[in-house]
Amino acid sequence: MKAIVSGMIATYPVGGVAWDYGQYALGLERLGFEVYYLEDTGLEPYDPRQRGYGADYRYGIDFLGRSLAALSDSLGARWHARTLDGRSHGLPREDFRDVLAEADLFLNVSGSALMREEYLRCRNKVLIDTDPGLNQLHNFPRWDANPHWMDSHGFRAHDRFFTYAALIGTPQCELPGLGLHWRPTRPPVVLDLWRSRPPGERWTTVMTWRNFPKLIEHHGRRYGGKELEFERIEALPRRTGAALELAVGGVEPPCERWRSLGWSVIDSHCVSASLDDYRAYIECSRAEISVAKNTYVATRSGWFSCRTVCYLAAGLPAVVQDTGYSCTVPCGEGLIAFSSLEEAAAGVQRVEGDYARHQRAARALAETHFDSDRVLAELLEHAGVG
């Protein structure tokens, strides 16, 4: 069987993004699919060397090819990217048309691929909403208002709809369903690519600061990114004896303020230059401490982080802000949810009080809830593929 997996690796060429989409592609390959990666976002690429966006795709395309080849030799040869200037990279467009005609699954992760006419011929077009809140409150309504943007069809052109908003459609969750049947799913992690190392000294996370150009307004409320949530725990170093570190990028993060409060702060680009760099940073950490985007928290979406599943797979505990995921994922050992500074501090202390037990529980949680074999097999079943 053949599958096409879309992503944004060339558009945002950093290690964490490559893992996000790469584990979908590799996970399906491990399940026996002949997998092809597609990138067709209609967006200008980010250049981490320049710390900005522009029209030059060379760095992103090179990063894409290297990243896929690092995951598997076959993925390194089976990719097609269409850039904003209309040029094709990787497999020639004519060859990729043959793949489109034969594909049993078109997995549009994050809705990253523009739904062009040629893609509509694919069977089983599946949308994975990885950014609930931004999508339901902003991107999807904008797509409905202009469904033929960039000569494409809108998100409704898919056959089935999955989301990381585990609580969508329940009374707890404020996200609109937009008249569609959404089925919750979880970020997959390819377990054997992540290993435990001797515990590091620092609790860490990798985050982007102010990644929304402006706040989202919906029904009189405003929603945003982590900058609306991080102040809840910025005093955390003074509440614990643990060493805490932020690897941060984005727009003008207040690094000196955080350092004055006891955080170690480094540039996220230093730990995201490649798949290996990102993995090494996580594996050499002691545990994860992180807030979530305000859109996930305020809407009580139940979203869970594709970064956190990598910490768990590496046998590293995580104390991460609750978005409602505590209703669907076991918490208390290996994974601790918090909603306040006091709960975050208690979570750190709880992990440090029996670190080895929480390590074991973290890996066990990755195996039972986020293993790519399990997550993708369930997705395929509900999508009618297989």
Coordinates of C-alpha atoms in Angstrom, one line a residue:
M1 CA 0.0 0.0 0.0
K2 CA 1.1 3.5 -0.7
A3 CA 0.7 6.6 1.5
I4 CA 1.5 10.3 1.1
V5 CA 2.3 12.3 4.2
S6 CA 2.4 16.0 4.0
G7 CA 4.4 18.3 6.3
M8 CA 6.2 21.6 6.8
I9 CA 9.9 20.5 7.2
A10 CA 11.3 22.7 4.4
T11 CA 9.0 25.6 5.4
Y12 CA 10.2 25.5 9.0
P13 CA 13.5 23.7 8.8
V14 CA 14.3 23.0 12.5
G15 CA 14.8 19.7 14.3
G16 CA 11.5 19.7 16.2
V17 CA 9.4 20.2 13.1
A18 CA 11.3 17.5 11.2
W19 CA 10.5 15.0 14.0
D20 CA 6.8 16.1 14.1
Y21 CA 6.2 15.1 10.5
G22 CA 8.9 12.6 10.1
Q23 CA 7.5 10.3 12.7
Y24 CA 4.2 10.1 10.8
A25 CA 6.1 9.1 7.7
L26 CA 8.4 6.7 9.3
G27 CA 5.7 5.3 11.5
L28 CA 3.6 4.4 8.5
E29 CA 6.6 2.9 6.8
R30 CA 7.2 0.7 9.8
L31 CA 3.6 -0.5 9.3
G32 CA 4.4 -1.7 5.8
F33 CA 3.4 1.3 3.7
E34 CA 5.4 2.7 0.8
V35 CA 5.5 6.2 2.0
Y36 CA 6.1 9.4 0.1
Y37 CA 6.5 12.8 1.7
L38 CA 4.8 15.9 0.2
E39 CA 5.4 19.6 1.0
D40 CA 3.2 22.1 -0.7
T41 CA 2.4 24.8 1.9
G42 CA 2.1 27.9 -0.3
L43 CA 4.2 29.8 2.4
E44 CA 7.5 31.6 2.5
P45 CA 10.1 29.5 4.2
Y46 CA 11.8 30.3 7.5
D47 CA 15.6 30.5 7.4
P48 CA 17.1 29.8 10.8
R49 CA 20.4 31.3 9.8
Q50 CA 18.7 34.7 9.1
R51 CA 16.1 34.3 11.8
G52 CA 13.4 35.3 9.4
Y53 CA 11.3 34.5 6.4
G54 CA 12.0 35.0 2.7
A55 CA 11.9 33.7 -0.8
D56 CA 15.0 31.6 -0.7
Y57 CA 14.1 27.9 -0.3
R58 CA 17.6 26.5 -0.7
Y59 CA 18.3 25.9 3.0
G60 CA 14.9 24.4 3.7
I61 CA 15.0 22.0 0.7
D62 CA 18.5 20.8 1.6
F63 CA 17.3 20.4 5.3
L64 CA 14.3 18.4 4.1
G65 CA 16.3 16.0 2.0
R66 CA 18.9 15.4 4.8
S67 CA 16.3 15.0 7.5
L68 CA 14.2 12.4 5.6
A69 CA 17.4 10.5 4.6
A70 CA 18.4 10.4 8.2
L71 CA 15.1 8.7 9.1
S72 CA 15.3 6.1 6.3
D73 CA 17.0 5.6 3.0
S74 CA 13.6 5.1 1.3
L75 CA 12.1 8.4 2.6
G76 CA 15.3 10.1 1.5
A77 CA 14.4 9.1 -2.0
R78 CA 10.6 9.5 -1.9
W79 CA 9.8 13.1 -1.4
H80 CA 8.3 15.9 -3.5
A81 CA 8.3 19.6 -2.6
R82 CA 6.5 22.4 -4.4
T83 CA 7.7 25.9 -3.5
L84 CA 5.9 29.2 -3.6
D85 CA 7.7 30.0 -6.9
G86 CA 6.1 27.0 -8.6
R87 CA 9.3 25.0 -8.8
S88 CA 9.4 21.3 -7.9
H89 CA 12.1 19.6 -5.9
G90 CA 12.8 15.9 -5.1
L91 CA 10.7 13.6 -7.3
P92 CA 9.7 15.2 -10.6
R93 CA 6.1 16.4 -10.7
E94 CA 5.3 13.8 -13.5
D95 CA 6.6 11.0 -11.3
F96 CA 4.7 12.3 -8.3
R97 CA 1.5 12.4 -10.3
D98 CA 1.8 8.6 -10.7
V99 CA 2.1 8.3 -6.9
L100 CA -1.0 10.4 -6.4
A101 CA -3.0 8.1 -8.7
E102 CA -1.9 5.0 -6.8
A103 CA -1.9 6.2 -3.2
D104 CA -4.2 4.5 -0.7
L105 CA -3.9 7.3 1.9
F106 CA -3.3 11.1 1.7
L107 CA -2.4 12.1 5.2
N108 CA -2.5 15.9 5.4
V109 CA -0.7 16.5 8.7
S110 CA -1.5 20.0 10.1
G111 CA -3.5 20.7 7.0
S112 CA 0.0 21.7 5.7
A113 CA -0.6 20.8 2.0
L114 CA -2.8 23.0 -0.1
M115 CA -5.6 20.8 -1.5
R116 CA -4.9 21.3 -5.2
E117 CA -7.1 19.7 -7.8
E118 CA -4.6 17.0 -8.5
Y119 CA -4.6 15.9 -4.9
L120 CA -8.3 15.5 -4.8
R121 CA -8.0 12.3 -6.9
C122 CA -6.3 10.6 -4.0
R123 CA -8.3 8.0 -2.0
N124 CA -8.8 8.6 1.8
K125 CA -7.8 12.2 2.2
V126 CA -7.3 12.6 5.9
L127 CA -6.7 15.9 7.8
I128 CA -4.8 15.8 11.0
D129 CA -5.5 19.0 13.0
T130 CA -2.4 19.4 15.2
D131 CA -3.0 23.0 16.2
P132 CA -6.6 23.2 17.6
G133 CA -7.7 26.6 18.4
L134 CA -5.6 28.4 15.8
N135 CA -7.4 26.3 13.2
Q136 CA -11.0 26.3 14.4
L137 CA -11.0 29.9 15.5
H138 CA -8.8 31.4 12.7
N139 CA -7.4 29.3 9.9
F140 CA -10.4 27.2 9.0
P141 CA -13.0 30.1 9.1
R142 CA -10.5 32.1 6.9
W143 CA -10.3 29.1 4.5
D144 CA -14.1 28.9 4.4
A145 CA -14.3 32.6 3.4
N146 CA -11.8 32.0 0.6
P147 CA -11.8 28.3 -0.3
H148 CA -9.9 28.7 -3.5
W149 CA -6.9 30.5 -2.1
M150 CA -3.8 29.7 -4.0
D151 CA -5.9 27.8 -6.6
S152 CA -6.7 25.1 -4.0
H153 CA -9.7 23.7 -2.2
G154 CA -10.3 24.3 1.5
F155 CA -10.0 22.0 4.5
R156 CA -13.5 20.6 3.8
A157 CA -12.1 18.8 0.7
H158 CA -10.8 16.0 3.0
D159 CA -12.7 12.8 3.6
R160 CA -12.0 12.4 7.3
F161 CA -11.0 14.7 10.1
F162 CA -8.8 13.9 13.1
T163 CA -7.6 16.4 15.8
Y164 CA -5.3 16.6 18.8
A165 CA -8.2 18.3 20.6
A166 CA -9.1 15.2 22.6
L167 CA -12.1 16.9 24.2
I168 CA -13.7 18.5 21.1
G169 CA -17.4 18.0 21.0
T170 CA -17.6 17.6 24.8
P171 CA -19.1 20.2 27.2
Q172 CA -15.6 21.0 28.6
C173 CA -14.2 22.1 25.2
E174 CA -15.0 25.5 23.7
L175 CA -13.8 24.7 20.2
P176 CA -16.5 24.9 17.5
G177 CA -16.9 21.7 15.4
L178 CA -17.6 23.6 12.2
G179 CA -20.2 21.1 11.2
L180 CA -17.7 18.2 10.9
H181 CA -17.2 14.9 12.7
W182 CA -13.8 15.2 14.4
R183 CA -12.2 12.1 15.8
P184 CA -9.4 12.7 18.4
T185 CA -5.9 11.3 17.8
R186 CA -2.5 11.7 19.5
P187 CA 1.0 12.6 18.3
P188 CA 2.9 9.4 17.4
V189 CA 6.4 8.7 18.5
V190 CA 8.7 6.0 16.9
L191 CA 9.8 4.4 20.2
D192 CA 13.1 2.8 19.1
L193 CA 14.5 6.1 17.9
W194 CA 14.5 7.5 21.5
R195 CA 16.6 6.1 24.3
S196 CA 17.3 6.7 27.9
R197 CA 20.7 8.2 28.8
P198 CA 22.2 9.0 32.2
P199 CA 19.9 11.7 33.7
G200 CA 20.8 15.2 32.9
E201 CA 21.0 18.0 35.4
R202 CA 18.4 20.4 33.9
W203 CA 14.7 20.3 33.4
T204 CA 14.2 21.7 29.9
T205 CA 11.8 22.6 27.1
V206 CA 11.9 24.0 23.6
M207 CA 9.5 26.8 22.8
T208 CA 8.6 29.6 20.4
W209 CA 7.7 33.0 21.9
R210 CA 4.9 35.0 20.3
N211 CA 4.4 32.7 17.3
F212 CA 1.0 34.4 16.6
P213 CA 1.4 37.7 14.7
K214 CA -1.5 39.0 16.7
L215 CA -4.0 37.6 19.2
I216 CA -7.0 35.7 17.9
E217 CA -10.4 37.2 18.6
H218 CA -13.4 35.0 18.8
H219 CA -16.8 35.8 20.3
G220 CA -15.4 38.7 22.3
R221 CA -12.4 36.6 23.7
R222 CA -8.8 36.8 22.9
Y223 CA -6.5 33.8 22.5
G224 CA -2.7 33.6 21.9
G225 CA 0.4 31.6 22.4
K226 CA 2.7 30.7 25.3
E227 CA 3.3 34.3 26.3
L228 CA -0.2 34.4 27.8
E229 CA 0.6 31.3 30.0
F230 CA 4.2 31.4 30.9
E231 CA 3.8 34.2 33.5
R232 CA 1.9 31.6 35.6
I233 CA 5.1 29.7 36.2
E234 CA 8.0 32.2 35.6
A235 CA 8.7 32.3 39.4
L236 CA 9.1 28.5 39.4
P237 CA 12.9 28.4 40.0
R238 CA 12.4 30.1 43.3
R239 CA 9.9 27.5 44.3
T240 CA 12.1 24.5 43.6
G241 CA 15.7 23.5 44.0
A242 CA 15.7 22.1 40.5
A243 CA 17.8 23.5 37.6
L244 CA 15.4 24.8 34.9
E245 CA 16.2 25.8 31.4
L246 CA 14.4 27.3 28.4
A247 CA 15.5 26.8 24.8
V248 CA 13.5 29.6 23.2
G249 CA 13.2 31.3 19.9
G250 CA 10.6 33.6 18.4
V251 CA 9.9 37.3 18.8
E252 CA 11.7 39.2 21.6
P253 CA 11.5 36.7 24.4
P254 CA 12.3 38.4 27.7
C255 CA 15.4 36.3 28.3
E256 CA 17.1 38.6 30.8
R257 CA 14.0 38.8 33.0
W258 CA 13.8 35.0 33.0
R259 CA 17.5 34.8 33.9
S260 CA 16.9 37.2 36.8
L261 CA 14.2 34.8 38.1
G262 CA 16.6 31.8 38.0
W263 CA 16.0 30.2 34.6
S264 CA 18.8 29.2 32.4
V265 CA 18.0 30.5 28.9
I266 CA 19.5 29.4 25.6
D267 CA 18.7 30.0 21.9
S268 CA 16.5 27.3 20.6
H269 CA 18.2 27.4 17.2
C270 CA 21.3 25.9 18.9
V271 CA 19.4 22.7 19.8
S272 CA 17.2 22.4 16.7
A273 CA 19.8 22.6 13.8
S274 CA 19.1 19.0 12.9
L275 CA 17.1 15.9 14.0
D276 CA 20.1 14.6 15.9
D277 CA 20.7 17.9 17.7
Y278 CA 17.0 18.1 18.8
R279 CA 17.0 14.5 20.0
A280 CA 20.3 14.9 21.9
Y281 CA 19.0 17.9 23.7
I282 CA 15.9 16.1 24.9
E283 CA 17.7 12.9 25.7
C284 CA 20.3 14.7 27.8
S285 CA 17.7 16.6 29.8
R286 CA 16.5 15.6 33.2
A287 CA 12.8 16.1 32.5
E288 CA 10.5 18.5 30.8
I289 CA 8.8 21.5 32.3
S290 CA 6.5 23.5 30.0
V291 CA 3.4 25.5 29.5
A292 CA 1.1 25.1 26.5
K293 CA -0.3 27.7 24.1
N294 CA -3.1 29.7 25.5
T295 CA -5.4 28.6 22.7
Y296 CA -5.1 25.0 23.9
V297 CA -5.5 25.9 27.6
A298 CA -8.3 28.5 27.4
T299 CA -10.5 26.4 25.1
R300 CA -9.9 23.2 27.3
S301 CA -9.1 21.3 24.1
G302 CA -7.3 18.3 25.5
W303 CA -4.3 18.9 23.2
F304 CA -1.1 17.0 23.9
S305 CA 2.4 18.0 22.8
C306 CA 4.3 16.2 20.0
R307 CA 7.5 17.4 21.9
T308 CA 6.4 15.9 25.2
V309 CA 5.9 12.5 23.7
C310 CA 9.6 12.5 22.7
Y311 CA 10.6 13.2 26.3
L312 CA 8.4 10.4 27.5
A313 CA 9.8 8.0 24.9
A314 CA 13.3 8.9 26.1
G315 CA 12.2 7.8 29.6
L316 CA 12.1 11.4 30.9
P317 CA 9.3 12.6 33.2
A318 CA 7.2 15.6 32.1
V319 CA 5.5 18.2 34.2
V320 CA 3.4 20.1 31.6
Q321 CA 0.4 22.5 31.8
D322 CA -3.0 20.8 31.6
T323 CA -5.1 21.6 28.5
G324 CA -7.7 19.0 29.6
Y325 CA -5.4 16.1 28.5
S326 CA -5.6 14.9 32.1
C327 CA -9.1 13.7 31.3
T328 CA -7.8 11.3 28.6
V329 CA -4.1 10.5 29.5
P330 CA -3.1 8.9 32.8
C331 CA -1.3 11.4 35.0
G332 CA 0.5 11.3 38.3
E333 CA 3.5 9.1 37.5
G334 CA 5.9 10.0 34.7
L335 CA 3.5 12.7 33.5
I336 CA 2.1 15.3 35.8
A337 CA -0.4 18.0 34.8
F338 CA -0.5 21.4 36.4
S339 CA -2.8 24.5 36.2
S340 CA -0.9 26.8 38.6
L341 CA 2.5 27.7 39.9
E342 CA 1.9 25.7 43.1
E343 CA 0.9 22.6 41.2
A344 CA 3.9 22.9 38.9
A345 CA 6.3 23.3 41.9
A346 CA 4.6 20.3 43.6
G347 CA 5.0 18.3 40.3
V348 CA 8.7 19.0 40.1
Q349 CA 9.2 18.0 43.7
R350 CA 7.2 14.9 43.3
V351 CA 9.3 13.7 40.4
E352 CA 12.6 14.5 42.2
G353 CA 11.4 12.6 45.2
D354 CA 11.4 9.3 43.3
Y355 CA 13.0 10.1 40.0
A356 CA 13.7 6.5 38.9
R357 CA 10.1 5.5 39.3
H358 CA 8.9 8.5 37.3
Q359 CA 11.4 7.6 34.6
R360 CA 10.0 4.1 34.2
A361 CA 6.5 5.4 34.2
A362 CA 7.3 8.0 31.5
R363 CA 8.6 5.4 29.1
A364 CA 5.7 3.0 29.9
L365 CA 3.2 5.8 29.1
A366 CA 4.9 6.4 25.7
E367 CA 4.6 2.7 25.0
T368 CA 0.9 2.4 25.9
H369 CA -0.5 5.8 24.6
F370 CA 1.9 7.3 22.0
D371 CA 3.7 4.5 20.2
S372 CA 3.4 5.2 16.5
D373 CA 2.4 1.6 15.8
R374 CA -0.7 2.0 18.1
V375 CA -1.6 5.5 17.2
L376 CA -1.3 5.1 13.5
A377 CA -3.0 1.7 13.4
E378 CA -6.0 3.2 15.3
L379 CA -6.0 6.1 12.9
L380 CA -6.0 3.8 9.8
E381 CA -8.8 1.7 11.2
H382 CA -11.0 4.7 11.7
A383 CA -10.0 6.1 8.3
G384 CA -11.0 2.9 6.7
V385 CA -7.5 2.2 5.4
G386 CA -5.8 -1.2 5.6

